[in-house]
Amino acid sequence: MSNTDLEIIVEDPTAPEDDSPSVVSTHTIEIIVSLVLLALAIALGFDNWRTGIAWDSTGPQPGYFPFYLSVILGGASLYGLITTLFARSGGADTFVTRAQLRRVALVFVPTALFCLATQFLGIYVASFVLIAGFMRMVGKIALWKSLLTAFVFTAIMFVTFDVAFDVIMPKGPIESALGR
Amino acid sequence: MEAFGLLMHGFAVLMTWKIISLMVVGLVLGIFVGVLPGLGGPNGVAILLPLTFTMDPTSAIVMLSCIYWGALFGGAITSILFNIPGEAWSVATTFDGYPMAQQGKAAEALTAAFTSSFIGSLVAVLLITFLAPMISSFALKFGPPEFFAVYLLTFCSFVGLGREAKHKTVISMALGLLIAGIGMDTVSGTLRMTFGSTDLLRGINFLVAVIGLFGISEILLTMEERLALRGHAAKISLRTVLKVWMDLPKYWATLLRSSVIGCWLGITPGGAIAASFMGYNLAKRFSKDPESFGKGRIEGVFAPETAAHASGTAALLPMLALGIPGSGTAAILLGGLMVWGLNPGPLLFVEHKDFVWGLIASMYLGNVVGLVIVLTTVPIFASILRVPFAAVAPMIVVSCAIGAYAIQNAMFDIWLMLGFGVVGYVFKKIGIPLAPFTLALVLGSRAEDAFRLAMIGSGGSVGVFWSNGLVGTITTLAITLLFWPVIDKAFSGVGRMLRPMAQTP
């Protein structure tokens, strides 16, 4: 048995280049995340303080437990913020390169649009459009293959959830026109 | 042997065509999920969970746990044939598995991986069979203070023993607990942290968060990588299988050692990833010929795979016995229990015998069936990787959205899922661990209830957590673990100060 030759090869022509310039450093992102978490901790802490963090006749008030969690979250974020600020890593560590960001946006933007479409067109139509569109535009796969795959996948989902398991999914004008 | 009789009863529960076929479906889906890049054990279980909503709890848990076993098996396929670990716990398998494939011994490596996975899980299942009933009957005596102490122990051990920066683990955990508290307060009925939003009234569902955190974020992360791959095709013949099995007794020490490591790390929240590396390193250290590791040695496949599976299975022990999951995937299964209307915890063994023993029996059966399936169908699953990612990615997105929506029939949840996807992506890239977040989300409300009940019982004195020997021991242990890095440093510091003094006279 000497089948040492590679038998499965998949190419990735649109892979992000390795030498792509950095968009933002991990250092910066860590600072931003710490600030966001700190703000969140303050907002939640304030809300819980308003709900009541003291003790009444029945025990701790509803805000008691989450208030102290907000304090812990705030403290940990503050600690993270300070250590990151003083770490002075020089911004050499890349959070994401431009080519990577482009690829991530390539999935993220269609996904967000898909969510929006689900709200108005129902999940089945949105899925069909997402799969067919993504395969055609991003994957550069032949149009008939894209349409067929999208149709088969959506049909399987519809049969599995709507017909077999009775799980209700958001539907839009097309399904109601067909009487489902 | 009460456990044995109950186990037989469990097998009897399983032996229906419906459950057996669900088991096979679950295993195949699981292997699929394990092989595909951008999907893993927790994601697969989270996405496929909605399928089980209309099933009875026993069928549902059998199918879901089989998805989990399948994912554990599937991770090995890509590590050996393509040098791409489908899961983080398969990284150690690539060290020797891929060199073996390059030398034309792919079939041997795969057989070794699957067989040792099987052995690892079997050891862990045996442990569960006999230990879980004992622990749960002990835990029946627990009151709210004890339960809170056990939750505290779980959280503290994550902070103290985790390898990530401590403040990041704390952030992850506190955020998870806070998010679990959003919505209507179960004790007083007051609204908390909703900021007037009607969508937040229901609270943030744990499964929606998990689908976003693991499913969507994983797609984003996978897209960043170069997705080209080159690998070996493999076909496993019966003769290869028998040849590897004949050699098994030679490696009993490695198998046993890895099983023990795996079981231990699975029960404590060390996890399968740590277990696989530890299993590999110890096998290397105890070997007579450590130099040959990394160059295609079959022991280098046995060791990490056994440990990873033992750990992945043992993680279900605390979940069944105490209602505390030992891993991210176990946490999701626990979320499933609540959806099916079961209350996780020690009472499960008393109130739902069919369910618990059916699940334990399905661990035995699922692993046997899984072993047969993977050994016979490897070529098919390896070729799944030929399917371009551009076709797989949108399908995963759709499955995630369906899963998120189905939980509460709310459009808002799809948007939440998207938001958690971004959070998961950023957190993973800056090293904030997601496992404590998941655990905190699923345990949050119960931890808080236990805390409040304990405090009400004691009239507000924290002393209740040291009121008797049991709860005092657990609480003290939890606090020790929380400060373990500091204590450890202090001890070695004192040791260093003492040593020169001992040498001077």
XYZ file of C-alpha atoms in Angstrom:
685
model
C 0.000 0.000 0.000
C 1.895 3.028 -1.155
C -0.678 5.608 -2.081
C 1.467 8.453 -0.869
C 0.307 10.729 -3.667
C -2.128 13.435 -2.675
C -5.547 12.449 -3.825
C -7.808 15.189 -2.545
C -6.843 18.692 -3.530
C -8.990 21.741 -3.009
C -7.727 25.123 -4.162
C -8.674 28.449 -2.651
C -8.052 31.085 -5.315
C -9.513 33.976 -3.349
C -7.499 33.276 -0.193
C -6.287 36.377 1.651
C -2.712 37.292 0.715
C -0.181 36.826 3.483
C 1.461 40.211 2.973
C -1.732 42.221 3.213
C -1.368 45.351 5.383
C -2.820 45.366 8.864
C -6.047 47.313 9.355
C -6.069 47.445 13.110
C -3.873 46.007 15.847
C -5.023 43.638 18.580
C -3.810 46.255 21.045
C -6.359 48.784 19.783
C -9.184 46.241 19.718
C -8.418 45.158 23.282
C -8.675 48.765 24.425
C -11.951 49.252 22.571
C -13.436 46.019 23.946
C -12.358 46.935 27.480
C -14.005 50.345 27.124
C -17.216 48.852 25.741
C -17.358 46.283 28.543
C -16.681 48.980 31.108
C -19.512 51.091 29.725
C -21.786 48.053 29.735
C -20.843 47.265 33.327
C -21.659 50.836 34.372
C -24.987 50.828 32.499
C -26.057 47.467 33.912
C -24.770 48.331 37.356
C -26.765 51.563 37.349
C -29.907 49.765 36.209
C -29.526 47.201 38.975
C -28.832 49.872 41.545
C -32.130 51.479 40.532
C -33.911 48.115 40.862
C -32.595 47.811 44.373
C -29.427 46.279 45.691
C -30.262 46.342 49.363
C -32.028 43.865 51.619
C -35.712 43.889 52.396
C -37.877 41.611 54.512
C -37.797 38.751 51.967
C -34.060 38.739 51.427
C -31.819 40.369 48.845
C -33.583 42.647 46.352
C -33.585 41.625 42.668
C -30.703 43.924 41.768
C -28.365 42.602 44.445
C -26.746 39.686 42.629
C -26.361 41.313 39.189
C -25.160 44.560 40.732
C -22.143 42.895 42.264
C -21.544 41.015 39.012
C -21.486 44.362 37.204
C -18.916 45.528 39.719
C -16.783 42.441 39.021
C -17.175 42.891 35.263
C -16.278 46.571 35.539
C -13.262 45.826 37.713
C -11.930 43.148 35.372
C -12.446 45.384 32.318
C -10.722 48.272 34.030
C -7.815 46.012 34.934
C -7.653 44.815 31.313
C -7.762 48.397 30.056
C -4.945 49.549 32.321
C -2.655 46.595 31.624
C -3.213 46.950 27.878
C -2.518 50.675 27.984
C 0.723 50.142 29.875
C 1.780 47.030 27.946
C 2.979 49.168 25.001
C 3.138 46.342 22.493
C 3.886 48.856 19.740
C 0.912 47.771 17.611
C 2.891 45.072 15.804
C 0.314 42.387 16.503
C -2.267 42.354 13.757
C -5.910 41.909 14.659
C -7.000 41.617 11.065
C -5.344 42.347 7.716
C -7.095 44.164 4.904
C -7.445 41.003 2.819
C -8.843 39.087 5.782
C -11.286 41.863 6.564
C -12.500 41.765 2.981
C -13.151 38.029 3.236
C -14.891 38.336 6.586
C -17.075 41.130 5.212
C -17.847 38.851 2.281
C -19.639 36.500 4.679
C -20.813 38.966 7.269
C -22.591 41.395 4.953
C -24.620 38.690 3.150
C -25.454 37.133 6.533
C -26.753 40.455 7.846
C -28.740 40.986 4.643
C -30.102 37.471 5.006
C -31.375 38.293 8.494
C -33.047 41.402 7.126
C -34.582 39.445 4.253
C -35.860 36.792 6.673
C -37.826 39.471 8.458
C -39.718 40.446 5.309
C -39.616 37.485 2.929
C -39.616 34.560 5.335
C -36.705 32.272 6.042
C -37.120 29.900 3.091
C -36.990 32.516 0.369
C -34.146 34.293 2.142
C -32.182 31.042 2.426
C -32.625 30.285 -1.241
C -31.382 33.732 -2.209
C -28.474 33.597 0.254
C -27.178 30.184 -0.810
C -27.589 30.711 -4.533
C -26.200 34.230 -4.386
C -23.268 33.343 -2.177
C -22.235 30.345 -4.256
C -22.489 32.325 -7.479
C -20.967 35.645 -6.395
C -18.394 34.590 -3.806
C -17.656 31.000 -4.796
C -17.813 31.632 -8.584
C -19.695 28.367 -8.929
C -21.737 27.731 -12.103
C -25.171 29.350 -11.987
C -27.168 26.144 -12.477
C -25.232 24.388 -9.718
C -25.805 27.289 -7.357
C -29.529 27.468 -8.064
C -29.964 23.712 -7.819
C -28.036 23.406 -4.534
C -29.956 26.308 -3.027
C -33.270 24.847 -4.115
C -32.511 21.348 -2.850
C -31.192 22.603 0.488
C -34.156 24.924 1.048
C -36.573 22.182 0.075
C -34.972 19.732 2.509
C -35.159 22.340 5.273
C -38.802 23.024 4.480
C -39.731 19.345 4.509
C -37.735 18.642 7.670
C -38.972 21.543 9.750
C -42.328 22.547 8.356
C -43.716 19.188 7.293
C -41.974 16.500 9.350
C -41.185 18.169 12.678
C -43.812 20.954 12.772
C -41.337 23.625 13.775
C -42.788 26.977 12.728
C -40.458 29.252 10.768
C -40.917 32.849 9.689
C -42.695 32.923 6.364
C -43.346 35.669 3.888
C -45.727 36.609 1.077
C -44.661 33.755 -1.231
C -45.503 30.996 1.212
C -48.856 32.559 2.057
C -49.625 32.863 -1.662
C -48.984 29.120 -1.904
C -51.264 28.495 1.022
C -48.746 27.260 3.611
C -25.146 -4.512 41.270
C -28.029 -2.109 41.102
C -26.345 -0.049 38.402
C -26.009 -3.085 36.164
C -29.707 -3.914 36.337
C -30.629 -0.323 35.601
C -28.214 -0.273 32.688
C -29.906 -3.347 31.226
C -33.187 -1.524 31.625
C -31.603 1.377 29.724
C -30.670 -0.925 26.857
C -34.224 -2.190 26.773
C -35.435 1.419 26.416
C -33.138 1.910 23.436
C -33.937 -1.211 21.513
C -36.601 0.217 19.254
C -36.151 0.859 15.571
C -36.995 4.512 16.035
C -34.218 5.139 18.536
C -31.638 3.035 16.714
C -32.282 4.906 13.470
C -32.140 8.265 15.264
C -28.822 7.131 16.676
C -27.424 6.391 13.234
C -28.752 9.705 11.880
C -27.172 11.510 14.819
C -23.824 9.812 14.351
C -23.703 10.524 10.629
C -24.658 14.183 11.175
C -22.045 14.367 13.924
C -19.232 12.983 11.796
C -20.305 15.394 9.063
C -20.121 18.272 11.509
C -16.757 17.101 12.825
C -15.255 16.884 9.345
C -16.505 20.210 8.002
C -14.277 23.182 8.664
C -16.036 25.904 10.607
C -18.273 23.545 12.518
C -17.451 21.564 15.603
C -18.981 19.631 18.452
C -20.651 22.487 20.339
C -21.764 24.246 17.139
C -23.195 21.093 15.642
C -25.120 20.208 18.755
C -26.389 23.785 19.131
C -27.515 24.070 15.519
C -29.190 20.684 15.409
C -30.862 21.028 18.804
C -34.086 22.526 17.373
C -34.630 19.300 15.415
C -35.247 17.559 18.703
C -37.770 19.999 20.182
C -40.743 17.922 19.210
C -39.225 14.594 20.247
C -39.604 12.926 23.614
C -36.611 13.608 25.883
C -35.059 10.158 25.568
C -35.014 10.116 21.758
C -33.806 13.705 21.779
C -30.870 13.134 24.098
C -29.876 9.948 22.282
C -29.761 11.779 18.981
C -27.918 14.786 20.389
C -25.351 12.776 22.285
C -24.760 10.726 19.139
C -24.105 13.955 17.237
C -21.526 14.678 19.915
C -19.839 11.239 19.601
C -19.900 11.574 15.835
C -18.199 14.975 16.019
C -15.543 13.507 18.282
C -14.890 10.751 15.720
C -15.021 13.113 12.767
C -12.328 15.449 14.057
C -9.754 12.687 13.673
C -10.442 12.196 9.965
C -9.331 15.648 8.858
C -6.373 15.749 11.254
C -4.895 12.559 9.844
C -5.723 12.902 6.169
C -5.345 16.650 5.735
C -3.287 17.812 8.676
C -6.235 20.092 9.499
C -7.559 19.539 12.985
C -11.341 19.770 12.627
C -11.455 20.426 16.361
C -8.992 21.938 18.794
C -8.764 18.632 20.643
C -7.547 16.907 17.457
C -4.463 19.128 17.164
C -2.300 16.621 19.025
C -3.534 13.864 16.714
C -1.978 15.613 13.720
C 1.531 15.355 15.222
C 1.858 11.685 14.374
C -1.309 11.016 12.401
C -0.422 13.143 9.392
C 3.168 11.801 9.087
C 1.656 8.315 9.091
C -0.676 9.277 6.263
C 2.282 10.682 4.327
C 4.049 7.370 4.702
C 1.054 5.619 3.185
C -0.204 4.387 6.504
C -3.356 6.524 6.581
C -5.598 3.516 7.086
C -3.590 2.352 10.094
C -3.622 5.836 11.605
C -7.374 6.188 11.140
C -8.077 2.773 12.593
C -5.848 3.592 15.542
C -7.611 6.917 16.071
C -11.120 5.466 15.917
C -10.280 2.479 18.065
C -8.610 4.532 20.746
C -11.512 7.001 20.703
C -13.752 4.049 21.333
C -11.604 2.779 24.204
C -11.377 6.232 25.780
C -15.124 6.726 25.720
C -15.747 3.241 26.999
C -13.577 3.801 30.064
C -15.347 7.092 30.738
C -18.787 5.544 30.278
C -17.901 2.776 32.733
C -16.921 5.481 35.174
C -20.223 7.283 34.607
C -22.232 4.080 35.005
C -20.901 3.346 38.441
C -19.929 6.745 39.802
C -22.773 9.008 38.651
C -25.533 7.266 40.660
C -23.353 7.426 43.769
C -22.558 11.109 43.364
C -26.157 11.997 42.640
C -27.508 10.135 45.677
C -24.921 11.960 47.759
C -25.937 15.255 46.166
C -29.584 14.651 47.044
C -28.671 15.828 50.521
C -27.511 19.173 49.130
C -29.413 22.322 50.036
C -29.119 25.734 48.354
C -25.856 26.658 50.147
C -24.191 23.426 48.998
C -25.379 23.943 45.453
C -24.168 27.491 45.367
C -20.829 26.317 46.745
C -20.546 23.723 43.957
C -21.377 26.365 41.323
C -18.806 28.642 42.901
C -16.269 25.821 42.756
C -16.940 25.345 39.045
C -16.524 29.038 38.289
C -13.467 29.470 40.488
C -11.690 26.471 39.020
C -12.130 28.013 35.577
C -10.444 31.205 36.719
C -7.744 29.541 38.812
C -6.825 26.664 36.531
C -7.512 28.157 33.095
C -4.562 29.041 30.908
C -5.993 32.324 29.663
C -5.280 35.660 31.283
C -7.234 35.684 34.560
C -9.074 38.944 34.032
C -10.305 37.695 30.656
C -11.802 34.579 32.214
C -13.438 36.772 34.866
C -14.839 39.091 32.178
C -16.209 36.160 30.236
C -17.849 34.654 33.287
C -19.294 37.849 34.757
C -20.711 38.817 31.364
C -22.313 35.391 30.994
C -23.873 35.571 34.455
C -25.157 39.088 33.806
C -26.699 38.155 30.472
C -28.358 35.154 32.125
C -29.984 37.595 34.560
C -31.592 39.805 31.909
C -35.366 39.757 31.820
C -37.957 38.822 34.396
C -36.510 37.970 37.792
C -37.761 34.500 38.759
C -38.007 35.214 42.484
C -39.660 38.631 42.659
C -41.079 39.080 39.154
C -39.256 42.387 38.733
C -37.818 43.293 35.326
C -34.068 43.611 35.287
C -31.649 45.132 32.805
C -34.239 45.295 30.032
C -33.985 49.071 29.542
C -37.632 49.153 28.495
C -37.207 46.737 25.610
C -40.079 44.280 25.168
C -37.839 41.831 23.311
C -35.517 41.570 26.275
C -38.446 40.772 28.567
C -38.094 37.072 27.830
C -34.411 37.246 28.596
C -31.600 36.184 26.309
C -31.924 32.531 25.485
C -28.800 30.572 26.158
C -29.014 28.537 22.951
C -29.388 31.620 20.763
C -26.208 32.973 22.299
C -24.386 29.684 21.792
C -25.416 29.386 18.145
C -24.081 32.890 17.515
C -20.951 32.513 19.615
C -19.911 29.195 18.147
C -21.675 28.876 14.785
C -21.594 32.331 13.208
C -18.272 33.409 14.688
C -16.620 30.204 13.526
C -17.673 30.928 9.941
C -16.159 34.405 10.165
C -12.923 32.989 11.572
C -12.730 30.230 8.986
C -13.057 32.748 6.153
C -9.904 34.480 7.338
C -7.844 31.388 6.709
C -6.499 30.039 3.477
C -8.983 27.307 2.717
C -6.901 25.375 0.197
C -6.148 21.860 1.315
C -4.250 18.876 0.095
C -4.782 15.497 1.606
C -4.655 11.778 1.237
C -7.536 9.571 0.360
C -7.851 6.474 2.428
C -9.756 3.283 2.404
C -9.737 1.035 5.406
C -9.639 -2.667 4.712
C -10.628 -5.300 7.202
C -7.091 -6.619 7.225
C -5.673 -3.255 8.357
C -8.247 -3.048 11.115
C -7.388 -6.502 12.399
C -3.666 -5.799 12.177
C -4.003 -2.679 14.320
C -6.274 -4.439 16.784
C -3.801 -7.301 17.153
C -1.165 -4.755 18.175
C -3.425 -3.062 20.717
C -2.379 -5.049 23.803
C 1.194 -3.789 23.315
C 0.026 -0.257 24.024
C -2.106 -0.981 27.072
C -0.070 1.353 29.277
C -0.529 4.317 26.919
C -4.233 3.598 26.539
C -4.806 3.270 30.251
C -2.785 6.360 31.134
C -4.585 8.482 28.542
C -7.976 7.214 29.695
C -7.250 8.182 33.280
C -5.971 11.632 32.276
C -9.012 12.123 30.078
C -11.512 11.114 32.734
C -9.922 13.381 35.300
C -9.707 16.418 33.043
C -13.210 15.784 31.736
C -14.794 15.893 35.161
C -12.860 18.957 36.263
C -13.260 21.708 33.694
C -9.887 21.092 32.070
C -11.472 19.815 28.926
C -10.662 17.585 26.008
C -8.102 19.966 24.542
C -5.845 19.918 27.577
C -6.390 16.166 27.920
C -5.263 15.385 24.383
C -2.025 17.361 24.757
C -1.309 15.910 28.163
C -1.954 12.382 26.908
C 0.429 12.953 24.018
C 3.190 14.515 26.095
C 3.074 11.850 28.775
C 3.167 9.066 26.191
C 6.241 10.737 24.748
C 7.914 11.150 28.120
C 7.324 7.548 29.183
C 8.360 6.137 25.830
C 11.695 4.383 25.486
C 12.203 6.179 22.218
C 10.810 9.722 22.526
C 12.712 10.891 19.448
C 10.466 8.895 17.141
C 7.351 10.829 18.196
C 6.178 13.304 15.604
C 7.494 11.137 12.799
C 4.524 8.861 12.403
C 4.395 6.689 15.477
C 1.123 4.916 16.118
C 1.319 5.562 19.848
C 1.250 9.279 19.052
C -2.232 8.716 17.651
C -3.442 6.414 20.411
C -2.462 8.695 23.268
C -4.218 11.981 22.390
C -7.318 10.370 20.870
C -7.966 8.172 23.896
C -7.535 11.114 26.242
C -9.712 13.474 24.191
C -12.588 11.042 24.024
C -12.355 9.931 27.616
C -12.493 13.583 28.584
C -15.318 14.461 26.191
C -17.398 11.637 27.612
C -16.464 12.131 31.240
C -17.628 15.754 30.919
C -21.150 14.344 30.987
C -20.642 12.863 34.460
C -20.989 16.092 36.469
C -23.765 17.165 34.125
C -25.836 14.070 34.884
C -25.026 13.764 38.549
C -24.984 17.393 39.654
C -26.406 19.401 36.768
C -23.057 21.062 36.183
C -21.603 20.584 32.717
C -17.912 19.739 32.407
C -17.511 21.202 28.899
C -19.101 23.604 26.440
C -20.901 20.827 24.611
C -22.151 19.331 27.861
C -23.469 22.803 28.725
C -25.468 22.826 25.507
C -26.854 19.357 26.199
C -27.853 20.677 29.605
C -29.665 23.544 27.885
C -31.462 20.876 25.871
C -32.596 19.105 29.043
C -34.308 22.280 30.194
C -36.006 22.758 26.823
C -37.434 19.228 27.017
C -38.830 20.028 30.423
C -36.376 18.098 32.566
C -34.733 19.651 35.572
C -31.025 18.847 35.542
C -29.519 17.835 38.849
C -29.309 14.856 41.152
C -33.071 14.337 41.136
C -32.808 13.267 37.508
C -31.603 9.841 38.633
C -34.668 9.404 40.807
C -37.402 11.004 38.726
C -36.363 10.102 35.196
C -34.750 6.683 35.374
C -35.662 5.844 31.770
C -34.048 8.996 30.511
C -30.802 8.743 32.458
C -30.185 5.065 31.893
C -31.307 5.316 28.296
C -28.678 8.008 27.822
C -25.958 5.990 29.543
C -26.850 2.898 27.531
C -26.777 5.000 24.365
C -23.211 5.974 25.188
C -22.200 2.319 24.970
C -24.251 1.583 21.924
C -23.508 4.872 20.173
C -19.790 4.315 20.431
C -19.987 0.790 19.023
C -22.221 1.868 16.145
C -20.056 4.949 15.620
C -16.909 2.859 15.377
C -18.488 0.657 12.728
C -19.787 3.657 10.774
C -16.491 5.540 10.698
C -14.450 2.470 9.832
C -16.654 1.705 6.863
C -17.390 5.163 5.529
C -14.165 7.148 5.824
C -13.714 7.663 2.055
C -17.160 9.246 1.780
C -16.579 11.637 4.652
C -13.093 12.552 3.443
C -14.562 13.584 0.117
C -16.995 15.967 1.824
C -14.041 18.302 2.012
C -14.170 18.598 -1.775
C -17.382 20.568 -1.395
C -16.339 24.212 -1.707
C -16.642 26.352 1.404
C -18.656 28.885 -0.571
C -21.428 26.303 -0.685
C -21.036 25.140 2.906
C -20.859 28.575 4.552
C -24.325 29.869 3.554
C -25.899 26.549 4.483
C -24.389 26.763 7.945
C -25.657 30.344 8.262
C -29.163 29.221 7.304
C -29.044 26.301 9.752
C -27.913 28.639 12.509
C -30.750 31.064 11.777
C -33.340 28.282 11.717
C -31.966 26.958 14.997
C -32.004 30.375 16.649
C -35.517 31.157 15.487
C -37.025 27.806 16.382
C -36.210 28.126 20.079
C -38.734 30.864 20.874
C -40.220 31.719 17.477
C -38.785 35.204 17.668
C -37.240 37.235 14.875
C -35.358 39.190 17.508
C -33.379 36.039 18.278
C -31.973 35.919 14.750
C -30.578 39.419 15.257
C -29.257 38.434 18.659
C -27.523 35.466 17.069
C -25.841 37.782 14.577
C -24.718 40.052 17.416
C -23.311 37.149 19.407
C -21.531 36.009 16.253
C -19.592 39.280 16.172
C -18.937 39.103 19.921
C -17.636 35.546 19.567
C -15.374 36.529 16.675
C -13.824 39.449 18.546
C -13.528 37.530 21.843
C -11.788 34.604 20.189
C -9.334 36.893 18.444
C -8.337 38.770 21.582
C -8.217 35.663 23.747
C -11.323 35.977 25.925
C -12.330 32.334 26.468
C -15.861 31.348 25.475
C -16.263 28.212 27.601
C -16.737 30.093 30.915
C -19.211 32.388 29.135
C -21.272 29.405 27.992
C -21.152 27.813 31.409
C -22.148 31.054 33.131
C -25.055 31.547 30.730
C -26.498 28.117 31.383
C -25.883 28.076 35.124
C -26.491 31.764 35.790
C -30.089 31.786 36.932
C -29.740 28.606 38.963
C -26.595 29.863 40.668
C -28.393 33.073 41.548
C -31.456 31.238 42.875
C -29.277 28.997 45.017
C -27.432 32.040 46.348
C -30.609 33.930 47.181
C -32.305 30.943 48.791
C -29.209 30.305 50.877
C -29.083 33.954 51.915
C -32.780 34.045 52.760
C -32.369 30.897 54.826
C -29.511 32.359 56.787
C -31.048 35.817 57.160
C -28.336 37.411 55.062
C -25.233 36.065 56.700
C -22.439 34.902 54.382
C -21.510 32.513 57.184
C -24.041 30.047 55.756
C -21.397 28.974 53.263
C -19.278 27.716 56.140
C -22.166 26.506 58.310
C -21.316 22.803 58.134
C -18.352 20.654 57.198
C -19.490 19.822 53.670
C -20.402 23.276 52.421
C -17.443 24.782 54.242
C -15.021 22.411 52.537
C -16.439 23.103 49.081
C -16.449 26.886 49.584
C -12.920 26.911 50.961
C -11.748 24.721 48.082
C -13.407 27.103 45.618
C -11.683 30.135 47.089
C -8.358 28.307 47.205
C -8.705 27.438 43.517
C -9.644 31.023 42.681
C -6.406 32.278 44.189
C -4.410 29.207 43.165
C -1.988 31.090 40.860
C -1.189 33.523 43.686
C -0.812 30.743 46.250
C 1.313 28.732 43.875
C 3.589 31.705 43.275
C 3.814 32.454 46.996
C 4.765 28.869 47.772
C 7.482 28.706 45.155
C 8.673 32.130 46.339
C 8.943 30.886 49.917
C 10.614 27.737 48.616
C 13.189 29.801 46.760
C 13.850 31.882 49.876
C 14.298 28.797 52.013
C 16.565 26.915 49.670
C 19.585 29.268 49.746
C 19.240 29.410 53.526
C 19.301 25.641 53.706
C 22.416 25.604 51.580
C 24.417 28.277 53.427
C 25.150 26.413 56.680
